[in-house]
Amino acid sequence: AQLRRRLESELEDIRGAGTWKNERVIASRQGPHLRLAGGGAGAYGAAGRALGFFPRCDARGSLSVPAGILNFCANNYLGLSSHPEVIRAAVEALEKFGAGLSSVRFICGTQSIHKDLEEKIARFHQREDAILYASCFDANAGIFEALLTPEDAVLSDELNHASIIDGIRLCKANKYRYKHMDMQDLEAKLQDAQKHRLRLVATDGAFSMDGDIAPLREICHLAQKYDALVFIDECHATGFLGPNGRGTDELLGVMDKVTIINSTLGKALGGAAGGYTTGPKPLIDLLRQRSRPYLFSNSLPPAVVGCASKALDLLMESNAIAQSMAAKTQRFRSKMTAAGFTISGKDHPICPVMLGDARLAAVMAEDILNRGIYVIGFSYPVVPKGKARIRVQISAVHSDEDIDRCVEAFTEVGRKHGALP
């Protein structure tokens, strides 16, 4: 009873701060067009109504939102989550290799498709080897502890993803945090870290909350100057940034200067699950021996492996899908800026509409949903206090008409709530 009272008090504080994160239930495939369960009612149910998660219901308590809506908040950058060839590959892998391995990799959980996918990932990134994880969160949790000792140092951008932060917490290396994309501060930290044996600079390639891209040329220059290694998390870059979709290191021409890449199979590459590390073969061999999330987690299900493998095939056959992102992203960013909104980041399909106030972001997101556009407001602790936003994400399968409808909805709702003049 005491625990229940404490938890209910904490939950009430979250609701009172306007930072409650509700989950909408989707009753269709992931894609540019979605259908919510029950046309809205099934997305929340009686418990959600009692807690006041949403503002607008009919007499029966059902949300008055369209059953078919435009989706602008998934990480389905290339639209491959529902691509017929990707789905077919998953079905074929399921039928041939079963539902799962019921085991970790080194006992009896490695199939030929796992090794084939790891080879394909390494080839895609032009690295020596790769290792699969259940998620990129696990990949980030597994690398720093295995690689770094108390004799070493890790230097991390202050806005790195939570999984990088948690992974660094697990290791015993000396920890430095430099100001977001501030190369003067990074250099000062590198100078101070010269007393340590090995220095590793860790950064997101593309930052998921702000849509900005790490200055990898400058980071790699400093790393070379101070004899450090560079690690990048490419979850929001793999598949669509760079001429062939290989990520920020390809985009910025430093593929030969980045030592380690961690990324995901759960966003652009099929959208199911899974993550990986790719880099020097001795590092990958060490991770197979010491990385705890790899050693103590079941291997990836065959259907997930099949999805990701086919997604990589499609990318390596043609860069047309990846290249289609640039024009769509520019269309949304330019139209929203012209309407009077402030859009964070630059040239990335993550387009954060900066609003500042958490309640405003939440209310506007719900009102925009009522107009048939699915977006989500982000506030503390996902982003810093005072920097609430609605994060819009563009997909290669959005049409120009879809993008224009989204801008129109934002403009109408922004004026209604005073976010625009």
Short mmCIF file of C-alpha atoms in Angstrom, two decimals:
data_model
loop_
_atom_site.label_atom_id
_atom_site.label_comp_id
_atom_site.label_asym_id
_atom_site.label_seq_id
_atom_site.Cartn_x
_atom_site.Cartn_y
_atom_site.Cartn_z
CA ALA A 1 0.00 0.00 0.00
CA GLN A 2 2.86 2.38 0.77
CA LEU A 3 4.49 1.63 -2.58
CA ARG A 4 1.19 2.18 -4.39
CA ARG A 5 0.69 5.59 -2.72
CA ARG A 6 4.19 6.69 -3.66
CA LEU A 7 3.84 5.56 -7.25
CA GLU A 8 0.44 7.20 -7.65
CA SER A 9 1.86 10.45 -6.28
CA GLU A 10 4.72 10.35 -8.79
CA LEU A 11 2.31 9.64 -11.63
CA GLU A 12 0.10 12.52 -10.57
CA ASP A 13 3.14 14.82 -10.59
CA ILE A 14 3.90 13.76 -14.16
CA ARG A 15 0.33 14.47 -15.24
CA GLY A 16 0.34 17.79 -13.42
CA ALA A 17 3.50 18.87 -15.19
CA GLY A 18 1.89 18.18 -18.57
CA THR A 19 4.59 15.66 -19.50
CA TRP A 20 2.49 12.47 -19.49
CA LYS A 21 3.33 10.21 -22.45
CA ASN A 22 0.34 8.26 -23.68
CA GLU A 23 0.48 5.37 -26.12
CA ARG A 24 -1.85 5.35 -29.09
CA VAL A 25 -2.80 1.90 -30.35
CA ILE A 26 -2.31 1.36 -34.07
CA ALA A 27 -4.58 -1.16 -35.80
CA SER A 28 -2.72 -1.27 -39.12
CA ARG A 29 0.74 -1.71 -40.56
CA GLN A 30 3.38 0.94 -39.98
CA GLY A 31 3.40 3.36 -42.88
CA PRO A 32 2.58 6.90 -44.03
CA HIS A 33 -1.12 6.18 -43.45
CA LEU A 34 -2.34 4.57 -40.25
CA ARG A 35 -5.57 3.45 -38.63
CA LEU A 36 -5.99 3.79 -34.88
CA ALA A 37 -7.71 1.03 -32.97
CA GLY A 38 -11.45 1.67 -32.86
CA GLY A 39 -11.01 4.88 -34.81
CA GLY A 40 -9.50 6.30 -31.65
CA ALA A 41 -11.42 4.74 -28.75
CA GLY A 42 -9.28 1.60 -28.63
CA ALA A 43 -6.16 3.70 -28.49
CA TYR A 44 -6.75 4.52 -24.83
CA GLY A 45 -9.70 2.68 -23.26
CA ALA A 46 -11.46 3.40 -19.97
CA ALA A 47 -8.24 3.73 -17.98
CA GLY A 48 -6.90 6.36 -20.35
CA ARG A 49 -10.15 8.31 -20.20
CA ALA A 50 -10.13 8.25 -16.40
CA LEU A 51 -6.60 9.63 -16.33
CA GLY A 52 -7.40 12.40 -18.79
CA PHE A 53 -4.84 11.51 -21.46
CA PHE A 54 -6.73 13.19 -24.27
CA PRO A 55 -8.98 16.21 -24.66
CA ARG A 56 -11.77 15.49 -27.10
CA CYS A 57 -14.28 12.61 -26.78
CA ASP A 58 -17.81 11.98 -27.93
CA ALA A 59 -20.70 11.03 -25.63
CA ARG A 60 -19.53 7.40 -25.50
CA GLY A 61 -15.98 8.37 -24.60
CA SER A 62 -14.47 7.72 -28.04
CA LEU A 63 -11.86 10.04 -29.45
CA SER A 64 -13.18 12.17 -32.26
CA VAL A 65 -10.20 11.60 -34.56
CA PRO A 66 -10.19 10.17 -38.08
CA ALA A 67 -9.81 6.40 -38.37
CA GLY A 68 -7.31 6.86 -41.20
CA ILE A 69 -4.56 9.33 -40.43
CA LEU A 70 -1.26 10.53 -41.87
CA ASN A 71 1.72 9.35 -39.83
CA PHE A 72 4.51 11.87 -39.30
CA CYS A 73 6.28 10.53 -36.23
CA ALA A 74 7.73 7.10 -37.06
CA ASN A 75 11.39 6.27 -37.68
CA ASN A 76 10.29 4.51 -40.87
CA TYR A 77 12.56 6.77 -42.91
CA LEU A 78 12.62 4.70 -46.09
CA GLY A 79 9.13 3.25 -45.83
CA LEU A 80 10.51 -0.29 -45.65
CA SER A 81 8.49 -1.38 -42.60
CA SER A 82 5.67 -2.44 -44.91
CA HIS A 83 7.62 -2.99 -48.13
CA PRO A 84 6.26 -6.17 -49.78
CA GLU A 85 9.73 -7.63 -50.43
CA VAL A 86 10.78 -7.02 -46.82
CA ILE A 87 7.63 -8.69 -45.51
CA ARG A 88 8.09 -11.62 -47.91
CA ALA A 89 11.67 -12.09 -46.72
CA ALA A 90 10.48 -12.19 -43.11
CA VAL A 91 7.87 -14.84 -43.92
CA GLU A 92 10.39 -16.97 -45.79
CA ALA A 93 12.90 -16.75 -42.90
CA LEU A 94 10.17 -17.62 -40.40
CA GLU A 95 9.13 -20.68 -42.37
CA LYS A 96 12.68 -21.91 -42.98
CA PHE A 97 14.38 -21.08 -39.67
CA GLY A 98 11.51 -21.01 -37.17
CA ALA A 99 10.16 -18.47 -34.70
CA GLY A 100 13.30 -18.19 -32.60
CA LEU A 101 16.35 -19.96 -31.23
CA SER A 102 15.48 -20.16 -27.51
CA SER A 103 19.15 -19.55 -26.85
CA VAL A 104 22.01 -17.08 -26.81
CA ARG A 105 24.42 -17.00 -29.71
CA PHE A 106 27.38 -18.95 -28.29
CA ILE A 107 25.31 -21.87 -26.97
CA CYS A 108 23.01 -22.84 -29.82
CA GLY A 109 21.60 -19.57 -31.10
CA THR A 110 23.65 -18.84 -34.22
CA GLN A 111 22.14 -19.64 -37.61
CA SER A 112 23.59 -19.11 -41.04
CA ILE A 113 21.33 -16.10 -41.57
CA HIS A 114 22.88 -14.34 -38.54
CA LYS A 115 26.36 -14.73 -39.98
CA ASP A 116 25.17 -13.68 -43.44
CA LEU A 117 23.56 -10.52 -42.07
CA GLU A 118 26.66 -9.59 -40.07
CA GLU A 119 28.79 -9.96 -43.20
CA LYS A 120 26.31 -7.85 -45.15
CA ILE A 121 26.32 -5.08 -42.52
CA ALA A 122 30.12 -4.96 -42.53
CA ARG A 123 30.14 -4.78 -46.33
CA PHE A 124 27.51 -2.03 -46.35
CA HIS A 125 29.54 0.11 -43.95
CA GLN A 126 32.84 -0.93 -45.56
CA ARG A 127 34.17 -2.31 -42.26
CA GLU A 128 35.93 -5.54 -41.33
CA ASP A 129 33.24 -7.25 -39.27
CA ALA A 130 29.94 -6.76 -37.42
CA ILE A 131 28.07 -8.23 -34.46
CA LEU A 132 24.29 -8.34 -33.95
CA TYR A 133 22.39 -7.34 -30.82
CA ALA A 134 18.73 -7.39 -29.80
CA SER A 135 18.72 -3.59 -30.13
CA CYS A 136 21.13 -0.70 -30.56
CA PHE A 137 20.43 0.13 -26.92
CA ASP A 138 22.05 -3.23 -26.14
CA ALA A 139 24.91 -2.52 -28.56
CA ASN A 140 25.60 0.76 -26.74
CA ALA A 141 25.29 -0.96 -23.37
CA GLY A 142 27.75 -3.62 -24.44
CA ILE A 143 30.63 -1.82 -26.07
CA PHE A 144 32.10 0.66 -23.58
CA GLU A 145 32.40 -1.78 -20.68
CA ALA A 146 34.06 -4.39 -22.90
CA LEU A 147 36.46 -1.96 -24.57
CA LEU A 148 37.46 0.60 -21.92
CA THR A 149 39.27 0.16 -18.61
CA PRO A 150 40.18 2.54 -15.72
CA GLU A 151 43.30 3.42 -17.71
CA ASP A 152 41.21 4.84 -20.58
CA ALA A 153 38.97 7.84 -21.21
CA VAL A 154 35.69 8.40 -23.03
CA LEU A 155 34.58 11.84 -24.21
CA SER A 156 30.83 12.13 -24.84
CA ASP A 157 28.65 14.85 -26.37
CA GLU A 158 26.29 16.15 -23.68
CA LEU A 159 23.22 15.47 -25.85
CA ASN A 160 24.10 11.90 -26.78
CA HIS A 161 21.29 9.35 -26.75
CA ALA A 162 20.32 7.85 -23.39
CA SER A 163 21.68 4.46 -24.46
CA ILE A 164 25.17 5.93 -24.98
CA ILE A 165 24.97 7.65 -21.60
CA ASP A 166 23.90 4.41 -19.90
CA GLY A 167 26.58 2.41 -21.70
CA ILE A 168 29.27 4.84 -20.57
CA ARG A 169 27.98 4.67 -16.98
CA LEU A 170 28.60 0.92 -17.01
CA CYS A 171 32.29 1.21 -17.89
CA LYS A 172 35.14 2.12 -15.53
CA ALA A 173 36.86 4.56 -17.89
CA ASN A 174 37.47 8.19 -17.00
CA LYS A 175 34.45 10.15 -18.24
CA TYR A 176 34.43 13.55 -19.93
CA ARG A 177 31.34 15.33 -21.23
CA TYR A 178 31.79 18.08 -23.81
CA LYS A 179 29.28 20.76 -24.77
CA HIS A 180 26.97 19.84 -27.62
CA MET A 181 28.94 19.90 -30.90
CA ASP A 182 31.38 22.40 -29.32
CA MET A 183 34.77 21.66 -30.83
CA GLN A 184 36.67 24.07 -28.58
CA ASP A 185 35.33 22.30 -25.51
CA LEU A 186 36.07 18.88 -27.04
CA GLU A 187 39.66 19.93 -27.73
CA ALA A 188 40.10 21.15 -24.17
CA LYS A 189 38.77 17.83 -22.86
CA LEU A 190 41.05 15.90 -25.23
CA GLN A 191 44.03 17.87 -23.97
CA ASP A 192 43.14 16.98 -20.39
CA ALA A 193 42.60 13.34 -21.34
CA GLN A 194 46.10 12.90 -22.76
CA LYS A 195 47.18 11.35 -19.47
CA HIS A 196 45.02 8.30 -20.17
CA ARG A 197 46.02 5.28 -22.25
CA LEU A 198 43.21 5.22 -24.82
CA ARG A 199 40.82 8.07 -25.69
CA LEU A 200 37.45 7.43 -27.33
CA VAL A 201 35.24 10.26 -28.62
CA ALA A 202 31.59 9.12 -28.62
CA THR A 203 28.84 10.98 -30.47
CA ASP A 204 25.53 10.50 -32.17
CA GLY A 205 25.97 10.88 -35.91
CA ALA A 206 22.54 12.53 -36.12
CA PHE A 207 20.88 13.68 -32.90
CA SER A 208 17.37 12.32 -32.65
CA MET A 209 15.72 15.11 -30.67
CA ASP A 210 17.17 18.08 -32.57
CA GLY A 211 17.75 16.80 -36.08
CA ASP A 212 21.29 18.16 -36.17
CA ILE A 213 24.32 16.32 -37.51
CA ALA A 214 27.59 15.95 -35.63
CA PRO A 215 30.55 17.86 -37.12
CA LEU A 216 32.41 14.65 -37.88
CA ARG A 217 35.10 16.27 -40.01
CA GLU A 218 36.15 18.45 -37.09
CA ILE A 219 35.76 15.62 -34.58
CA CYS A 220 37.93 13.31 -36.67
CA HIS A 221 40.54 16.07 -37.13
CA LEU A 222 40.78 16.56 -33.36
CA ALA A 223 40.84 12.80 -32.79
CA GLN A 224 43.77 12.48 -35.18
CA LYS A 225 45.56 15.43 -33.57
CA TYR A 226 45.22 13.97 -30.06
CA ASP A 227 45.54 10.29 -30.99
CA ALA A 228 41.94 9.34 -30.13
CA LEU A 229 39.40 6.95 -31.61
CA VAL A 230 35.95 7.97 -32.88
CA PHE A 231 32.69 6.13 -32.13
CA ILE A 232 29.37 7.14 -33.72
CA ASP A 233 25.80 6.02 -33.13
CA GLU A 234 24.11 6.02 -36.53
CA CYS A 235 20.55 5.03 -35.62
CA HIS A 236 19.11 8.17 -37.20
CA ALA A 237 21.44 8.15 -40.21
CA THR A 238 21.87 4.58 -41.47
CA GLY A 239 20.02 3.99 -44.70
CA PHE A 240 19.38 7.55 -45.85
CA LEU A 241 22.23 9.96 -45.07
CA GLY A 242 25.11 10.06 -47.53
CA PRO A 243 25.14 9.33 -51.28
CA ASN A 244 24.49 5.62 -50.68
CA GLY A 245 22.72 5.84 -47.33
CA ARG A 246 25.73 4.63 -45.33
CA GLY A 247 25.39 7.40 -42.77
CA THR A 248 26.99 10.57 -41.51
CA ASP A 249 30.56 9.36 -42.04
CA GLU A 250 29.78 8.87 -45.74
CA LEU A 251 27.88 12.15 -45.90
CA LEU A 252 30.84 14.07 -44.49
CA GLY A 253 33.58 12.07 -46.21
CA VAL A 254 35.25 10.54 -43.13
CA MET A 255 34.46 6.84 -43.49
CA ASP A 256 38.16 5.98 -43.13
CA LYS A 257 38.50 8.04 -39.93
CA VAL A 258 35.62 6.63 -37.86
CA THR A 259 36.70 3.51 -35.96
CA ILE A 260 33.43 2.15 -34.55
CA ILE A 261 29.81 2.39 -35.71
CA ASN A 262 26.77 1.30 -33.73
CA SER A 263 23.38 1.39 -35.39
CA THR A 264 19.94 -0.15 -35.53
CA LEU A 265 17.86 -2.43 -37.72
CA GLY A 266 14.71 -1.02 -36.11
CA LYS A 267 14.41 2.26 -37.99
CA ALA A 268 15.25 2.69 -41.69
CA LEU A 269 16.39 -0.93 -42.16
CA GLY A 270 13.01 -2.61 -41.99
CA GLY A 271 11.83 -1.15 -38.70
CA ALA A 272 11.50 -4.41 -36.77
CA ALA A 273 14.19 -4.70 -34.08
CA GLY A 274 17.87 -5.37 -33.64
CA GLY A 275 21.11 -3.42 -33.54
CA TYR A 276 24.77 -3.93 -34.29
CA THR A 277 28.36 -2.84 -33.89
CA THR A 278 30.65 -2.75 -36.90
CA GLY A 279 34.36 -1.97 -36.99
CA PRO A 280 37.77 -3.68 -36.70
CA LYS A 281 37.60 -7.48 -36.55
CA PRO A 282 39.60 -7.76 -33.29
CA LEU A 283 37.06 -5.47 -31.61
CA ILE A 284 34.14 -7.56 -32.86
CA ASP A 285 35.89 -10.73 -31.70
CA LEU A 286 36.37 -9.17 -28.25
CA LEU A 287 32.69 -8.21 -28.05
CA ARG A 288 31.68 -11.81 -28.79
CA GLN A 289 33.74 -12.84 -25.76
CA ARG A 290 32.93 -10.06 -23.29
CA SER A 291 29.89 -7.99 -24.28
CA ARG A 292 27.25 -8.85 -21.68
CA PRO A 293 24.11 -7.91 -23.70
CA TYR A 294 25.39 -10.18 -26.49
CA LEU A 295 26.41 -13.06 -24.24
CA PHE A 296 23.24 -13.10 -22.13
CA SER A 297 20.46 -12.22 -24.61
CA ASN A 298 18.65 -14.49 -27.05
CA SER A 299 19.72 -14.22 -30.67
CA LEU A 300 17.63 -12.17 -33.07
CA PRO A 301 14.50 -13.97 -34.35
CA PRO A 302 14.84 -15.24 -37.94
CA ALA A 303 11.96 -13.08 -39.21
CA VAL A 304 13.75 -9.94 -37.97
CA VAL A 305 16.98 -11.08 -39.61
CA GLY A 306 15.14 -11.70 -42.87
CA CYS A 307 13.59 -8.22 -42.82
CA ALA A 308 16.89 -6.45 -42.21
CA SER A 309 18.79 -8.52 -44.75
CA LYS A 310 16.29 -7.70 -47.49
CA ALA A 311 16.30 -4.01 -46.53
CA LEU A 312 20.08 -3.92 -46.96
CA ASP A 313 19.77 -5.70 -50.31
CA LEU A 314 17.38 -3.01 -51.52
CA LEU A 315 19.72 -0.26 -50.37
CA MET A 316 22.80 -1.77 -51.94
CA GLU A 317 20.99 -2.40 -55.23
CA SER A 318 19.97 1.25 -55.62
CA ASN A 319 20.35 4.53 -53.77
CA ALA A 320 17.10 5.92 -55.24
CA ILE A 321 15.07 5.49 -52.05
CA ALA A 322 17.73 7.11 -49.89
CA GLN A 323 18.14 10.02 -52.28
CA SER A 324 14.40 10.73 -52.37
CA MET A 325 14.55 11.93 -48.75
CA ALA A 326 16.34 15.22 -49.42
CA ALA A 327 13.63 16.91 -51.51
CA LYS A 328 10.81 15.80 -49.20
CA THR A 329 12.69 17.02 -46.13
CA GLN A 330 13.44 20.37 -47.75
CA ARG A 331 9.80 20.81 -48.77
CA PHE A 332 8.54 20.38 -45.21
CA ARG A 333 11.26 22.50 -43.58
CA SER A 334 10.89 25.42 -46.01
CA LYS A 335 7.08 25.49 -45.85
CA MET A 336 7.02 25.33 -42.05
CA THR A 337 9.64 28.07 -41.76
CA ALA A 338 7.68 30.24 -44.17
CA ALA A 339 4.59 29.71 -41.99
CA GLY A 340 6.49 31.14 -39.02
CA PHE A 341 7.59 28.01 -37.11
CA THR A 342 11.10 27.44 -35.78
CA ILE A 343 12.47 24.10 -37.00
CA SER A 344 15.55 22.75 -35.24
CA GLY A 345 18.38 20.97 -37.05
CA LYS A 346 19.35 21.16 -40.69
CA ASP A 347 18.68 18.99 -43.74
CA HIS A 348 17.56 15.99 -41.68
CA PRO A 349 14.15 14.27 -41.90
CA ILE A 350 13.85 14.73 -38.14
CA CYS A 351 12.16 18.14 -38.04
CA PRO A 352 11.55 19.33 -34.46
CA VAL A 353 8.92 22.09 -34.32
CA MET A 354 10.18 24.09 -31.34
CA LEU A 355 7.45 25.34 -28.99
CA GLY A 356 9.13 25.59 -25.58
CA ASP A 357 6.10 24.91 -23.39
CA ALA A 358 5.32 21.27 -22.55
CA ARG A 359 1.57 21.77 -22.25
CA LEU A 360 1.43 23.67 -25.54
CA ALA A 361 3.29 20.85 -27.30
CA ALA A 362 0.94 18.21 -25.86
CA VAL A 363 -2.27 20.12 -26.63
CA MET A 364 -1.17 21.05 -30.15
CA ALA A 365 -0.19 17.45 -30.91
CA GLU A 366 -3.65 16.22 -29.87
CA ASP A 367 -5.38 18.96 -31.87
CA ILE A 368 -3.29 18.12 -34.92
CA LEU A 369 -4.31 14.47 -34.48
CA ASN A 370 -7.93 15.60 -34.56
CA ARG A 371 -7.11 16.97 -38.03
CA GLY A 372 -5.82 13.59 -39.18
CA ILE A 373 -2.08 14.09 -38.66
CA TYR A 374 -0.31 11.77 -36.20
CA VAL A 375 2.49 13.64 -34.37
CA ILE A 376 3.81 13.51 -30.80
CA GLY A 377 4.85 16.25 -28.39
CA PHE A 378 8.19 15.79 -26.62
CA SER A 379 8.99 17.35 -23.27
CA TYR A 380 11.13 16.82 -20.19
CA PRO A 381 12.76 14.40 -19.39
CA VAL A 382 13.04 13.33 -23.04
CA VAL A 383 14.28 16.84 -23.91
CA PRO A 384 15.59 19.62 -21.60
CA LYS A 385 13.10 21.74 -19.67
CA GLY A 386 11.89 24.73 -21.67
CA LYS A 387 12.65 23.03 -24.99
CA ALA A 388 9.42 21.12 -25.62
CA ARG A 389 8.68 20.42 -29.25
CA ILE A 390 6.60 18.39 -31.65
CA ARG A 391 8.99 16.17 -33.54
CA VAL A 392 7.95 15.60 -37.14
CA GLN A 393 9.67 12.85 -39.13
CA ILE A 394 9.59 12.71 -42.90
CA SER A 395 9.53 9.40 -44.75
CA ALA A 396 10.46 8.55 -48.31
CA VAL A 397 6.90 7.26 -48.81
CA HIS A 398 5.24 10.57 -47.90
CA SER A 399 3.80 12.29 -50.96
CA ASP A 400 4.04 16.03 -51.55
CA GLU A 401 0.32 16.20 -50.80
CA ASP A 402 0.88 14.45 -47.46
CA ILE A 403 3.54 16.98 -46.52
CA ASP A 404 1.38 19.94 -47.54
CA ARG A 405 -1.55 18.60 -45.47
CA CYS A 406 0.72 18.32 -42.45
CA VAL A 407 1.92 21.93 -42.85
CA GLU A 408 -1.67 23.14 -43.19
CA ALA A 409 -2.71 21.34 -39.98
CA PHE A 410 0.24 22.80 -38.06
CA THR A 411 -0.56 26.29 -39.32
CA GLU A 412 -4.24 26.07 -38.33
CA VAL A 413 -3.50 24.68 -34.88
CA GLY A 414 -0.55 27.00 -34.31
CA ARG A 415 -2.73 30.04 -34.88
CA LYS A 416 -5.51 28.61 -32.72
CA HIS A 417 -3.18 28.16 -29.73
CA GLY A 418 -1.12 31.32 -30.18
CA ALA A 419 2.05 29.63 -31.39
CA LEU A 420 1.78 31.69 -34.60
CA PRO A 421 0.64 35.29 -35.01
#
